[in-house]
Amino acid sequence: MLLTQAPGTPRLRAALYRVLADTPGAVVTEGVKDGVGRTGTQISWKWTEKYPAHSDHNPNWIVRPSDGRLLEVNSMPGSRDGHIVQRATYLSAGPAKTTG
């Protein structure tokens, strides 16, 4: 996914998250804590009704609103909101260093 695996400027990241937040079915929740206690805005979807094949999990992205930096991606089972079953918390992000 572009947001988690490609470098981007803060302006580009913020624009991409606005697009995600405006996607039909997206739920935006401010003031959510990530796995290390940082506060961000969560963008999530409940796929249980519209996409039954994905009903075993609901994806959530937690971003820092000031610059669109991704703080965490996690998923919750459709039947148990608030119970995280998978989490990737991003402590830092930047260009890869090269050797040579």
PDB file of C-alpha atoms in Angstrom:
ATOM      1  CA  MET A   1       0.000   0.000   0.000  1.00  0.00           C
ATOM      2  CA  LEU A   2       1.287   3.435  -0.928  1.00  0.00           C
ATOM      3  CA  LEU A   3       0.722   4.856   2.544  1.00  0.00           C
ATOM      4  CA  THR A   4       2.770   2.271   4.388  1.00  0.00           C
ATOM      5  CA  GLN A   5       5.475   1.264   1.941  1.00  0.00           C
ATOM      6  CA  ALA A   6       6.395   4.333  -0.122  1.00  0.00           C
ATOM      7  CA  PRO A   7       8.004   7.600   0.927  1.00  0.00           C
ATOM      8  CA  GLY A   8       5.903  10.713   0.607  1.00  0.00           C
ATOM      9  CA  THR A   9       5.917  14.318   1.662  1.00  0.00           C
ATOM     10  CA  PRO A  10       3.735  15.407   4.587  1.00  0.00           C
ATOM     11  CA  ARG A  11       1.497  17.226   2.104  1.00  0.00           C
ATOM     12  CA  LEU A  12       1.028  14.086  -0.019  1.00  0.00           C
ATOM     13  CA  ARG A  13       0.370  11.887   3.046  1.00  0.00           C
ATOM     14  CA  ALA A  14      -2.196  14.351   4.387  1.00  0.00           C
ATOM     15  CA  ALA A  15      -3.956  14.440   0.997  1.00  0.00           C
ATOM     16  CA  LEU A  16      -4.056  10.636   0.770  1.00  0.00           C
ATOM     17  CA  TYR A  17      -5.545  10.341   4.244  1.00  0.00           C
ATOM     18  CA  ARG A  18      -8.202  12.923   3.379  1.00  0.00           C
ATOM     19  CA  VAL A  19      -9.142  10.749   0.401  1.00  0.00           C
ATOM     20  CA  LEU A  20      -9.342   7.683   2.678  1.00  0.00           C
ATOM     21  CA  ALA A  21     -11.444   9.577   5.219  1.00  0.00           C
ATOM     22  CA  ASP A  22     -13.870  10.655   2.482  1.00  0.00           C
ATOM     23  CA  THR A  23     -14.277   7.110   1.126  1.00  0.00           C
ATOM     24  CA  PRO A  24     -17.863   5.815   1.493  1.00  0.00           C
ATOM     25  CA  GLY A  25     -18.126   3.740   4.665  1.00  0.00           C
ATOM     26  CA  ALA A  26     -15.112   5.312   6.377  1.00  0.00           C
ATOM     27  CA  VAL A  27     -15.473   6.224  10.047  1.00  0.00           C
ATOM     28  CA  VAL A  28     -13.189   8.971  11.383  1.00  0.00           C
ATOM     29  CA  THR A  29     -12.489   9.089  15.124  1.00  0.00           C
ATOM     30  CA  GLU A  30     -10.273  11.765  16.656  1.00  0.00           C
ATOM     31  CA  GLY A  31      -8.231  11.351  19.840  1.00  0.00           C
ATOM     32  CA  VAL A  32      -7.372   7.654  19.441  1.00  0.00           C
ATOM     33  CA  LYS A  33      -4.197   6.268  21.077  1.00  0.00           C
ATOM     34  CA  ASP A  34      -1.824   3.994  19.209  1.00  0.00           C
ATOM     35  CA  GLY A  35       0.087   1.079  20.746  1.00  0.00           C
ATOM     36  CA  VAL A  36       2.686   3.349  22.354  1.00  0.00           C
ATOM     37  CA  GLY A  37       0.260   6.011  23.570  1.00  0.00           C
ATOM     38  CA  ARG A  38       0.532   8.637  20.820  1.00  0.00           C
ATOM     39  CA  THR A  39      -2.715  10.410  19.963  1.00  0.00           C
ATOM     40  CA  GLY A  40      -3.968  10.488  16.392  1.00  0.00           C
ATOM     41  CA  THR A  41      -7.009  10.281  14.180  1.00  0.00           C
ATOM     42  CA  GLN A  42      -8.330   6.835  13.299  1.00  0.00           C
ATOM     43  CA  ILE A  43      -9.829   6.024   9.920  1.00  0.00           C
ATOM     44  CA  SER A  44     -11.646   2.704   9.899  1.00  0.00           C
ATOM     45  CA  TRP A  45     -14.163   0.641   8.001  1.00  0.00           C
ATOM     46  CA  LYS A  46     -16.700  -1.938   9.053  1.00  0.00           C
ATOM     47  CA  TRP A  47     -16.658  -4.454   6.236  1.00  0.00           C
ATOM     48  CA  THR A  48     -18.920  -7.051   7.815  1.00  0.00           C
ATOM     49  CA  GLU A  49     -22.046  -6.068   5.873  1.00  0.00           C
ATOM     50  CA  LYS A  50     -20.745  -4.800   2.550  1.00  0.00           C
ATOM     51  CA  TYR A  51     -17.819  -7.226   2.144  1.00  0.00           C
ATOM     52  CA  PRO A  52     -18.707 -10.541   3.840  1.00  0.00           C
ATOM     53  CA  ALA A  53     -15.437 -12.134   2.682  1.00  0.00           C
ATOM     54  CA  HIS A  54     -13.591  -9.650   4.923  1.00  0.00           C
ATOM     55  CA  SER A  55     -15.971  -9.907   7.876  1.00  0.00           C
ATOM     56  CA  ASP A  56     -13.301 -11.502  10.064  1.00  0.00           C
ATOM     57  CA  HIS A  57     -11.522  -8.152  10.485  1.00  0.00           C
ATOM     58  CA  ASN A  58     -12.026  -4.401  10.286  1.00  0.00           C
ATOM     59  CA  PRO A  59      -8.964  -2.327   9.284  1.00  0.00           C
ATOM     60  CA  ASN A  60      -7.989   0.838  11.143  1.00  0.00           C
ATOM     61  CA  TRP A  61      -5.360   3.439  10.283  1.00  0.00           C
ATOM     62  CA  ILE A  62      -4.201   5.868  12.977  1.00  0.00           C
ATOM     63  CA  VAL A  63      -2.541   9.002  11.623  1.00  0.00           C
ATOM     64  CA  ARG A  64      -1.065  12.159  13.095  1.00  0.00           C
ATOM     65  CA  PRO A  65      -3.248  14.966  11.712  1.00  0.00           C
ATOM     66  CA  SER A  66      -0.515  17.620  11.743  1.00  0.00           C
ATOM     67  CA  ASP A  67       1.506  15.960   8.967  1.00  0.00           C
ATOM     68  CA  GLY A  68      -0.400  12.846   7.907  1.00  0.00           C
ATOM     69  CA  ARG A  69       2.256  10.519   9.349  1.00  0.00           C
ATOM     70  CA  LEU A  70       1.022   6.965   9.786  1.00  0.00           C
ATOM     71  CA  LEU A  71       1.282   5.940  13.438  1.00  0.00           C
ATOM     72  CA  GLU A  72      -0.355   2.518  13.309  1.00  0.00           C
ATOM     73  CA  VAL A  73      -2.357   0.053  11.240  1.00  0.00           C
ATOM     74  CA  ASN A  74      -4.408  -2.470  13.172  1.00  0.00           C
ATOM     75  CA  SER A  75      -7.371  -4.747  12.693  1.00  0.00           C
ATOM     76  CA  MET A  76     -10.233  -5.867  14.874  1.00  0.00           C
ATOM     77  CA  PRO A  77     -12.598  -8.781  14.389  1.00  0.00           C
ATOM     78  CA  GLY A  78     -15.971  -7.652  13.073  1.00  0.00           C
ATOM     79  CA  SER A  79     -17.758  -9.091  16.073  1.00  0.00           C
ATOM     80  CA  ARG A  80     -15.559  -7.530  18.800  1.00  0.00           C
ATOM     81  CA  ASP A  81     -14.902  -3.818  18.381  1.00  0.00           C
ATOM     82  CA  GLY A  82     -12.006  -2.626  20.518  1.00  0.00           C
ATOM     83  CA  HIS A  83     -10.257  -6.011  20.542  1.00  0.00           C
ATOM     84  CA  ILE A  84      -7.141  -5.616  18.380  1.00  0.00           C
ATOM     85  CA  VAL A  85      -5.949  -8.872  16.832  1.00  0.00           C
ATOM     86  CA  GLN A  86      -3.142  -7.489  14.671  1.00  0.00           C
ATOM     87  CA  ARG A  87      -1.114  -4.292  15.013  1.00  0.00           C
ATOM     88  CA  ALA A  88       1.785  -2.607  13.201  1.00  0.00           C
ATOM     89  CA  THR A  89       2.969   0.485  15.079  1.00  0.00           C
ATOM     90  CA  TYR A  90       5.351   2.773  13.178  1.00  0.00           C
ATOM     91  CA  LEU A  91       7.912   4.386  15.479  1.00  0.00           C
ATOM     92  CA  SER A  92       9.815   6.156  12.727  1.00  0.00           C
ATOM     93  CA  ALA A  93       9.616   6.559   8.962  1.00  0.00           C
ATOM     94  CA  GLY A  94      12.012   7.922   6.431  1.00  0.00           C
ATOM     95  CA  PRO A  95      14.114   7.095   3.408  1.00  0.00           C
ATOM     96  CA  ALA A  96      16.144   3.916   3.491  1.00  0.00           C
ATOM     97  CA  LYS A  97      19.866   4.346   4.013  1.00  0.00           C
ATOM     98  CA  THR A  98      22.105   2.853   1.372  1.00  0.00           C
ATOM     99  CA  THR A  99      25.566   1.439   1.715  1.00  0.00           C
ATOM    100  CA  GLY A 100      28.435   2.142  -0.529  1.00  0.00           C
TER     101      GLY A 100
END
